Tab-separated table of C-alpha atoms and ligand atoms in Angstrom:
chain	number	residue	atom	x	y	z
A	253	UNK	CA	-1.695	6.384	21.867
A	254	UNK	CA	-0.947	9.993	21.145
A	255	UNK	CA	0.518	10.383	17.695
A	256	UNK	CA	1.653	13.755	16.459
A	257	UNK	CA	0.313	13.743	12.941
A	258	UNK	CA	0.090	17.112	11.200
A	259	UNK	CA	-2.119	17.803	8.224
A	260	UNK	CA	-0.825	19.860	5.315
A	261	UNK	CA	-1.136	23.577	6.295
A	262	UNK	CA	-4.173	25.195	4.668
A	263	UNK	CA	-2.387	28.521	4.333
A	264	UNK	CA	0.162	27.153	1.853
A	265	UNK	CA	-0.785	27.604	-1.806
A	266	UNK	CA	0.575	26.529	-5.176
A	267	UNK	CA	3.222	24.135	-3.869
A	268	UNK	CA	4.550	20.970	-5.460
A	269	UNK	CA	3.353	18.053	-3.394
A	270	UNK	CA	4.355	14.405	-3.631
A	271	UNK	CA	1.363	12.464	-2.363
A	272	UNK	CA	1.595	8.749	-1.545
A	273	UNK	CA	-1.790	7.143	-2.155
A	274	UNK	CA	-2.880	3.509	-2.210
A	275	UNK	CA	-4.522	2.744	-5.529
A	276	UNK	CA	-3.832	-0.956	-5.076
A	277	UNK	CA	-7.465	-1.825	-5.761
A	278	UNK	CA	-9.104	-5.002	-7.013
A	279	UNK	CA	-9.328	-4.900	-10.814
A	280	UNK	CA	-10.523	-7.195	-13.551
A	281	UNK	CA	-9.617	-7.191	-17.230
A	282	UNK	CA	-7.707	-3.942	-16.808
A	283	UNK	CA	-10.639	-2.142	-15.145
A	284	UNK	CA	-11.109	-1.010	-11.569
A	285	UNK	CA	-13.407	-3.486	-9.866
A	286	UNK	CA	-13.692	-2.006	-6.385
A	287	UNK	CA	-13.060	1.701	-5.992
A	288	UNK	CA	-13.434	2.040	-2.199
A	289	UNK	CA	-9.859	3.155	-1.586
A	290	UNK	CA	-9.883	5.498	-4.575
A	291	UNK	CA	-13.146	7.111	-3.485
A	292	UNK	CA	-11.771	7.675	-0.008
A	293	UNK	CA	-8.679	9.412	-1.436
A	294	UNK	CA	-10.296	11.723	-4.003
A	295	UNK	CA	-11.550	14.371	-1.514
A	296	UNK	CA	-8.022	15.105	-0.253
A	297	UNK	CA	-6.724	15.419	-3.828
A	298	UNK	CA	-9.564	17.785	-4.749
A	299	UNK	CA	-8.898	19.945	-1.691
A	300	UNK	CA	-5.266	20.332	-2.718
A	301	UNK	CA	-6.287	21.197	-6.281
A	302	UNK	CA	-8.527	23.974	-4.919
A	303	UNK	CA	-5.481	25.518	-3.248
A	304	UNK	CA	-3.657	25.571	-6.581
A	305	UNK	CA	-1.100	22.926	-5.628
A	306	UNK	CA	0.673	20.768	-8.187
A	307	UNK	CA	0.104	17.211	-7.067
A	308	UNK	CA	2.283	14.256	-7.988
A	309	UNK	CA	0.504	11.058	-7.022
A	310	UNK	CA	2.514	7.906	-6.351
A	311	UNK	CA	1.130	4.426	-5.673
A	312	UNK	CA	1.873	0.752	-5.967
A	313	UNK	CA	-0.434	-1.711	-7.741
A	314	UNK	CA	-0.168	-5.473	-7.401
A	315	UNK	CA	-2.447	-8.108	-8.810
A	316	UNK	CA	-1.668	-11.751	-8.093
A	317	UNK	CA	2.031	-10.992	-7.602
A	318	UNK	CA	2.201	-9.035	-10.846
A	319	UNK	CA	2.931	-5.319	-11.056
A	320	UNK	CA	0.580	-3.985	-13.721
A	321	UNK	CA	0.405	-0.450	-15.064
A	322	UNK	CA	-1.608	2.173	-13.195
A	323	UNK	CA	-2.986	3.468	-16.517
A	324	UNK	CA	-6.523	2.099	-15.894
A	325	UNK	CA	-6.588	3.847	-12.520
A	326	UNK	CA	-5.618	7.115	-14.242
A	327	UNK	CA	-8.524	6.684	-16.649
A	328	UNK	CA	-10.793	5.956	-13.720
A	329	UNK	CA	-9.692	9.095	-11.832
A	330	UNK	CA	-10.401	11.245	-14.886
A	331	UNK	CA	-13.904	9.799	-15.111
A	332	UNK	CA	-14.359	10.693	-11.438
A	333	UNK	CA	-13.695	14.372	-11.999
A	334	UNK	CA	-9.890	14.725	-11.951
A	335	UNK	CA	-9.991	16.114	-15.470
A	336	UNK	CA	-6.523	17.627	-15.411
A	337	UNK	CA	-4.806	14.448	-14.353
A	338	UNK	CA	-2.009	13.235	-16.566
A	339	UNK	CA	-0.468	9.765	-16.429
A	340	UNK	CA	3.300	9.422	-16.847
A	341	UNK	CA	4.388	5.891	-17.676
A	342	UNK	CA	7.668	6.065	-15.731
A	343	UNK	CA	8.425	6.166	-12.000
A	344	UNK	CA	11.535	8.364	-12.055
A	345	UNK	CA	13.886	9.723	-14.736
A	346	UNK	CA	13.879	12.494	-17.356
A	347	UNK	CA	10.364	11.892	-18.629
A	348	UNK	CA	9.012	12.339	-15.113
A	349	UNK	CA	11.163	15.380	-14.355
A	350	UNK	CA	10.100	16.973	-17.611
A	351	UNK	CA	6.412	16.392	-16.966
A	352	UNK	CA	6.711	17.779	-13.428
A	353	UNK	CA	8.575	20.887	-14.640
A	354	UNK	CA	5.674	21.710	-16.968
A	355	UNK	CA	2.977	21.397	-14.295
A	356	UNK	CA	0.734	24.367	-13.725
A	357	UNK	CA	-1.281	25.336	-10.699
A	358	UNK	CA	-4.000	22.705	-10.029
A	359	UNK	CA	-2.424	20.022	-12.266
A	360	UNK	CA	-2.229	16.408	-11.132
A	361	UNK	CA	0.229	13.777	-12.327
A	362	UNK	CA	-0.035	10.068	-11.580
A	363	UNK	CA	3.290	8.297	-11.934
A	364	UNK	CA	3.603	4.654	-13.013
A	365	UNK	CA	3.351	1.816	-10.462
A	366	UNK	CA	6.138	2.376	-7.918
A	367	UNK	CA	6.860	-1.334	-7.650
A	368	UNK	CA	7.966	-1.467	-11.276
A	369	UNK	CA	11.190	-0.182	-9.748
A	370	UNK	CA	12.633	-2.787	-7.341
A	371	UNK	CA	14.236	0.006	-5.316
A	372	UNK	CA	10.809	0.918	-3.907
A	373	UNK	CA	10.492	-2.287	-1.867
A	374	UNK	CA	14.156	-2.165	-0.892
A	375	UNK	CA	13.703	1.290	0.610
A	376	UNK	CA	16.610	2.423	-1.528
A	377	UNK	CA	17.898	5.836	-0.467
A	378	UNK	CA	18.700	7.022	-4.012
A	379	UNK	CA	15.231	6.068	-5.192
A	380	UNK	CA	13.702	7.933	-2.242
A	381	UNK	CA	15.694	11.048	-3.100
A	382	UNK	CA	14.743	10.809	-6.792
A	383	UNK	CA	11.103	10.869	-5.697
A	384	UNK	CA	11.644	13.580	-3.089
A	385	UNK	CA	13.421	15.827	-5.626
A	386	UNK	CA	10.194	16.087	-7.592
A	387	UNK	CA	8.417	18.095	-4.908
A	388	UNK	CA	8.640	20.524	-1.989
A	389	UNK	CA	6.376	18.606	0.378
A	390	UNK	CA	5.281	15.032	1.022
A	391	UNK	CA	1.874	13.800	2.140
A	392	UNK	CA	1.182	10.217	3.149
A	393	UNK	CA	-2.459	9.453	2.343
A	394	UNK	CA	-1.793	5.712	2.136
A	395	UNK	CA	-2.460	4.325	5.610
A	396	UNK	CA	-3.253	0.948	4.057
A	397	UNK	CA	0.344	0.388	2.922
A	398	UNK	CA	2.046	2.138	5.843
A	399	UNK	CA	3.003	-1.202	7.404
A	400	UNK	CA	5.645	-1.468	4.659
A	401	UNK	CA	9.117	-0.021	5.108
A	402	UNK	CA	9.238	1.017	1.493
A	403	UNK	CA	10.965	4.059	-0.004
A	404	UNK	CA	7.745	5.930	-0.718
A	405	UNK	CA	6.493	5.349	2.850
A	406	UNK	CA	9.506	5.756	5.128
A	407	UNK	CA	12.318	6.958	2.827
A	408	UNK	CA	10.838	10.110	1.305
A	409	UNK	CA	9.536	11.451	4.600
A	410	UNK	CA	13.137	11.839	5.815
A	411	UNK	CA	13.888	14.156	2.909
A	412	UNK	CA	10.892	16.493	2.682
A	413	UNK	CA	8.616	18.349	5.097
A	414	UNK	CA	6.064	15.586	5.608
A	415	UNK	CA	2.416	15.473	6.562
A	416	UNK	CA	-0.391	12.998	7.064
A	417	UNK	CA	-3.330	13.063	4.679
A	418	UNK	CA	-6.804	13.502	6.216
A	419	UNK	CA	-7.784	9.878	5.604
A	420	UNK	CA	-4.520	8.644	7.106
A	421	UNK	CA	-5.162	10.696	10.212
A	422	UNK	CA	-8.749	9.525	10.440
A	423	UNK	CA	-7.652	5.881	10.161
A	424	UNK	CA	-5.237	6.322	13.055
A	425	UNK	CA	-7.824	8.150	15.162
A	426	UNK	CA	-10.622	5.645	14.550
A	427	UNK	CA	-8.555	2.496	14.967
A	428	UNK	CA	-6.884	3.918	18.080
A	429	UNK	CA	-10.329	3.965	19.704
A	430	UNK	CA	-9.938	0.245	20.205
A	431	UNK	CA	-6.932	0.799	22.514
A	432	UNK	CA	-9.166	2.656	24.991
A	433	UNK	CA	-12.613	1.535	23.956
A	434	UNK	CA	-16.024	2.271	25.375
A	435	UNK	CA	-17.332	-0.809	27.166
A	436	UNK	CA	-18.799	-3.324	26.649
A	437	UNK	CA	-16.327	-3.860	23.803
A	438	UNK	CA	-16.900	-6.726	21.383
A	439	UNK	CA	-13.992	-7.888	19.230
A	440	UNK	CA	-14.832	-10.016	16.185
A	441	UNK	CA	-11.971	-11.762	14.449
A	442	UNK	CA	-12.230	-14.074	11.460
A	443	UNK	CA	-10.207	-14.788	8.333
A	444	UNK	CA	-6.975	-16.607	7.854
A	445	UNK	CA	-3.865	-14.507	8.510
A	446	UNK	CA	-1.512	-15.926	11.197
A	447	UNK	CA	-1.061	-12.450	12.775
A	448	UNK	CA	-4.649	-12.774	14.035
A	449	UNK	CA	-3.556	-14.992	16.883
A	450	UNK	CA	-1.241	-12.267	18.127
A	451	UNK	CA	-4.105	-9.832	17.814
A	452	UNK	CA	-6.324	-12.094	19.844
A	453	UNK	CA	-3.741	-12.181	22.622
A	454	UNK	CA	-3.393	-8.413	22.569
A	455	UNK	CA	-7.142	-7.846	22.778
A	456	UNK	CA	-7.947	-10.504	25.330
A	457	UNK	CA	-7.352	-7.989	28.118
A	458	UNK	CA	-9.132	-5.094	26.434
A	459	UNK	CA	-12.281	-6.698	25.033
A	460	UNK	CA	-15.267	-7.813	27.085
A	461	UNK	CA	-16.387	-10.382	24.522
A	462	UNK	CA	-14.701	-11.977	21.532
A	463	UNK	CA	-16.207	-13.837	18.590
A	464	UNK	CA	-13.799	-15.929	16.533
A	465	UNK	CA	-14.174	-17.568	13.129
A	466	UNK	CA	-12.089	-18.709	10.165
A	467	UNK	CA	-9.016	-20.883	10.341
A	468	UNK	CA	-7.954	-19.287	13.610
A	469	UNK	CA	-11.108	-20.613	15.280
A	470	UNK	CA	-10.450	-24.099	13.871
A	471	UNK	CA	-6.889	-23.947	15.160
A	472	UNK	CA	-7.926	-22.912	18.667
A	473	UNK	CA	-10.597	-25.623	18.795
A	474	UNK	CA	-7.989	-28.170	17.724
A	475	UNK	CA	-5.602	-26.923	20.404
A	476	UNK	CA	-8.405	-27.307	22.947
A	477	UNK	CA	-8.603	-30.958	21.965
A	478	UNK	CA	-11.837	-30.669	19.952
A	479	UNK	CA	-12.125	-32.946	16.903
A	480	UNK	CA	-12.110	-30.746	13.813
A	481	UNK	CA	-11.861	-33.470	11.129
A	482	UNK	CA	-10.087	-32.198	8.036
A	483	UNK	CA	-10.669	-28.520	8.765
A	484	UNK	CA	-7.907	-26.142	7.746
A	485	UNK	CA	-5.751	-25.264	10.726
A	486	UNK	CA	-2.576	-23.237	11.141
A	487	UNK	CA	-0.230	-25.972	12.332
A	488	UNK	CA	2.639	-23.613	13.177
A	489	UNK	CA	0.359	-21.626	15.521
A	490	UNK	CA	-0.862	-24.518	17.670
A	491	UNK	CA	2.032	-24.524	20.127
A	492	UNK	CA	1.808	-20.730	20.472
A	493	UNK	CA	-1.763	-20.687	21.749
A	494	UNK	CA	-1.621	-19.874	25.412
A	495	UNK	CA	-3.860	-21.198	28.172
A	496	UNK	CA	-5.454	-17.813	28.715
A	497	UNK	CA	-6.924	-18.113	25.213
A	498	UNK	CA	-7.859	-21.777	25.482
A	499	UNK	CA	-9.667	-21.211	28.788
A	500	UNK	CA	-10.979	-17.709	28.216
A	501	UNK	CA	-14.579	-17.111	29.172
A	502	UNK	CA	-14.662	-13.991	26.993
A	503	UNK	CA	-14.303	-15.984	23.776
A	504	UNK	CA	-17.405	-17.394	22.138
A	505	UNK	CA	-16.273	-20.914	21.220
A	506	UNK	CA	-18.676	-22.327	18.629
A	507	UNK	CA	-21.325	-24.731	19.856
A	508	UNK	CA	-22.378	-25.622	16.331
A	509	UNK	CA	-20.754	-25.314	12.929
A	510	UNK	CA	-21.407	-25.673	9.202
A	511	UNK	CA	-19.211	-28.335	7.631
A	512	UNK	CA	-18.594	-29.655	4.179
A	513	UNK	CA	-19.375	-33.365	4.300
A	514	UNK	CA	-18.924	-35.369	1.114
A	515	UNK	CA	-19.233	-32.134	-0.830
A	516	UNK	CA	-22.484	-31.068	0.892
A	517	UNK	CA	-23.138	-28.372	3.480
A	518	UNK	CA	-24.287	-29.673	6.819
A	519	UNK	CA	-25.058	-27.847	10.066
A	520	UNK	CA	-24.102	-29.912	13.114
A	521	UNK	CA	-23.260	-29.535	16.779
A	522	UNK	CA	-19.528	-29.272	17.301
A	523	UNK	CA	-19.096	-32.634	18.970
A	524	UNK	CA	-20.545	-34.374	15.873
A	525	UNK	CA	-17.747	-33.312	13.532
A	526	UNK	CA	-16.554	-36.448	11.717
A	527	UNK	CA	-13.059	-37.241	10.588
A	528	UNK	CA	-13.624	-36.294	6.939
A	529	UNK	CA	-15.600	-33.110	7.686
A	530	UNK	CA	-14.229	-29.619	7.138
A	531	UNK	CA	-15.560	-26.777	9.270
A	532	UNK	CA	-16.251	-23.777	7.076
A	533	UNK	CA	-18.663	-21.639	9.067
A	534	UNK	CA	-20.214	-20.989	12.471
A	535	UNK	CA	-23.660	-22.454	13.072
A	536	UNK	CA	-26.986	-20.748	13.932
A	537	UNK	CA	-26.888	-21.535	17.638
A	538	UNK	CA	-23.447	-19.938	17.932
A	539	UNK	CA	-24.725	-16.937	15.991
A	540	UNK	CA	-27.688	-16.535	18.344
A	541	UNK	CA	-25.179	-16.159	21.166
A	542	UNK	CA	-23.164	-13.766	18.982
A	543	UNK	CA	-26.227	-11.608	18.397
A	544	UNK	CA	-26.851	-11.392	22.135
A	545	UNK	CA	-23.263	-10.153	22.566
A	546	UNK	CA	-23.757	-7.570	19.807
A	547	UNK	CA	-26.945	-6.266	21.442
A	548	UNK	CA	-25.204	-5.408	24.669
A	549	UNK	CA	-22.058	-3.898	23.095
A	550	UNK	CA	-21.220	-0.214	22.845
A	551	UNK	CA	-18.139	-0.651	20.696
A	552	UNK	CA	-17.404	-3.331	18.097
A	553	UNK	CA	-14.186	-3.938	16.193
A	554	UNK	CA	-14.477	-6.474	13.365
A	555	UNK	CA	-11.832	-7.846	11.012
A	556	UNK	CA	-12.212	-10.884	8.739
A	557	UNK	CA	-15.157	-13.024	7.606
A	558	UNK	CA	-16.314	-15.681	10.090
A	559	UNK	CA	-16.610	-18.373	7.443
A	560	UNK	CA	-15.315	-19.374	4.033
A	561	UNK	CA	-17.463	-16.794	2.217
A	562	UNK	CA	-15.848	-17.240	-1.220
A	563	UNK	CA	-16.925	-20.883	-1.071
A	564	UNK	CA	-20.526	-19.976	-0.227
A	565	UNK	CA	-20.215	-20.532	3.535
A	566	UNK	CA	-21.377	-17.013	4.273
A	567	UNK	CA	-24.332	-17.498	6.642
A	568	UNK	CA	-22.679	-16.375	9.873
A	569	UNK	CA	-20.808	-13.484	8.265
A	570	UNK	CA	-24.047	-12.173	6.769
A	571	UNK	CA	-25.888	-12.566	10.054
A	572	UNK	CA	-23.087	-10.748	11.845
A	573	UNK	CA	-23.012	-7.932	9.267
A	574	UNK	CA	-26.782	-7.423	9.429
A	575	UNK	CA	-26.822	-7.457	13.243
A	576	UNK	CA	-23.969	-4.941	13.377
A	577	UNK	CA	-25.582	-2.737	10.747
A	578	UNK	CA	-28.644	-2.476	13.001
A	579	UNK	CA	-26.765	-2.044	16.244
A	580	UNK	CA	-26.391	1.298	18.003
A	581	UNK	CA	-22.790	0.496	18.917
A	582	UNK	CA	-19.850	2.297	17.357
A	583	UNK	CA	-18.754	-0.175	14.685
A	584	UNK	CA	-15.268	-0.226	13.202
A	585	UNK	CA	-14.639	-2.694	10.419
A	586	UNK	CA	-11.704	-3.587	8.196
A	587	UNK	CA	-9.948	-6.147	6.051
A	588	UNK	CA	-10.139	-6.548	2.279
A	589	UNK	CA	-12.352	-9.655	2.325
A	590	UNK	CA	-14.708	-8.190	4.910
A	591	UNK	CA	-15.083	-4.997	2.921
A	592	UNK	CA	-15.618	-6.917	-0.339
A	593	UNK	CA	-18.359	-8.901	1.382
A	594	UNK	CA	-20.079	-5.815	2.817
A	595	UNK	CA	-20.010	-4.076	-0.546
A	596	UNK	CA	-21.484	-7.116	-2.248
A	597	UNK	CA	-24.297	-7.184	0.316
A	598	UNK	CA	-24.825	-3.393	0.111
A	599	UNK	CA	-24.109	-3.020	3.801
A	600	UNK	CA	-20.916	-0.986	3.694
A	601	UNK	CA	-22.694	2.304	4.409
A	602	UNK	CA	-24.052	1.042	7.703
A	603	UNK	CA	-20.923	1.087	9.851
A	604	UNK	CA	-19.344	3.915	11.852
A	605	UNK	CA	-16.014	3.493	10.084
A	606	UNK	CA	-14.590	1.154	7.475
A	607	UNK	CA	-10.828	1.016	7.359
A	608	UNK	CA	-9.037	1.014	3.998
A	609	UNK	CA	-6.393	-1.152	5.638
A	610	UNK	CA	-6.036	-4.901	5.396
A	611	UNK	CA	-2.586	-5.918	6.627
A	612	UNK	CA	-1.967	-2.349	7.822
A	613	UNK	CA	-5.024	-2.413	10.059
A	614	UNK	CA	-3.975	-5.723	11.611
A	615	UNK	CA	-0.409	-4.592	12.220
A	616	UNK	CA	-1.527	-1.285	13.677
A	617	UNK	CA	-3.869	-3.057	16.079
A	618	UNK	CA	-1.253	-5.657	16.978
A	619	UNK	CA	1.757	-3.362	17.442
A	620	UNK	CA	0.086	-0.024	18.226
A	621	UNK	CA	1.892	1.821	15.436
A	622	UNK	CA	3.243	1.387	11.886
A	623	UNK	CA	6.511	2.320	10.144
A	624	UNK	CA	4.612	4.913	8.075
A	625	UNK	CA	3.193	6.513	11.225
A	626	UNK	CA	6.577	6.617	12.939
A	627	UNK	CA	8.080	8.238	9.847
A	628	UNK	CA	5.636	11.143	10.166
A	629	UNK	CA	6.160	11.788	13.859
A	630	UNK	CA	7.296	15.298	14.545
A	631	UNK	CA	9.910	15.658	17.289
B	708	LIG	C1	-3.054	-3.766	0.594
B	708	LIG	O1	-3.710	-4.028	-0.423
B	708	LIG	O2	-3.258	-4.330	1.693
B	708	LIG	C2	-2.045	-2.673	0.517
B	708	LIG	O3	-2.145	-1.964	-0.672
B	708	LIG	C3	-0.671	-3.234	0.698
B	708	LIG	O4	-0.366	-4.046	-0.365
B	708	LIG	P1	0.858	-5.077	-0.269
B	708	LIG	O5	0.410	-6.154	0.667
B	708	LIG	O6	1.071	-5.555	-1.680
B	708	LIG	O7	2.030	-4.349	0.273
């Protein structure tokens, strides 16, 4: 897929730039808990500072359906070397305009959480122009929220000369590899989001081998007529699963699984699942077959843990992560839970590319583009 994404011209100096970033990071007790996205964004900000630009950063921040202040992220950015960053506790209005008018070359402002203003999610045109009026140029460095048709993603880019940030461009380039992959191509899909079934359909033709886990795997097994006991399944997806998935010889259907039986973990062959069991992980025999697939792959795309890792059913996901970290294949990984797991296990440095996208990665892979990418396309 050829996208025309231009980076901000290096020859321009001392401009006012509105930069959409994604600082929606896991936090605890008002402190940043996982800084992966922030770390990936800082280099682009520092490059713009070096060119004397005045940078106005805008982001959303949501925690358990709440919209907290971005103040802790501002503190965090200062600690990470953005000494001249100033936080403004409003999204638009006189306070913001005033702060922007006083900016000097190399200054950075972080505005308050965009979603404190309901017009952001509604892609309100007035809100978009209030944001656009703050700057001369717009950069989208927030691939991970570019599946949203929000004002700061698709609205502002209509009003200002707009560019992709370097990370944004890299995300598109790396993930696009999976549309024309080197072969053998292994696709690994776990987790729980319903869109994953669509993704599976889309990649059935492209991938040479597919490993499935999570609730999607339970649902497909159920649709194949396998007894899955009380395992979590996506009921609304059952009727949508087509025969080419049910009968595919590319998909590794588990031969053994780890279940919770009367509150205890038990590894059993699939046909021994009892009516009160819940399947929460793939078993060792299945993972031996998975490892053989990994060994012969040249390209691997992985999204979503294979088991219920938060509940301690992490054996297959760990085995997969270790095998991939040792493999010579090009490895592209994404999804919030997958990344959290890799960071916990100190394995995140061992992959060719880790996407900052969760939902955005899935939608890009499923639909081949995103609203935020389309908004940046030059005619
Ligand atoms: C994410 O965390 O996946 C992005 O920041 C998008 O967040 P959202 O799902 O709240 O839009």
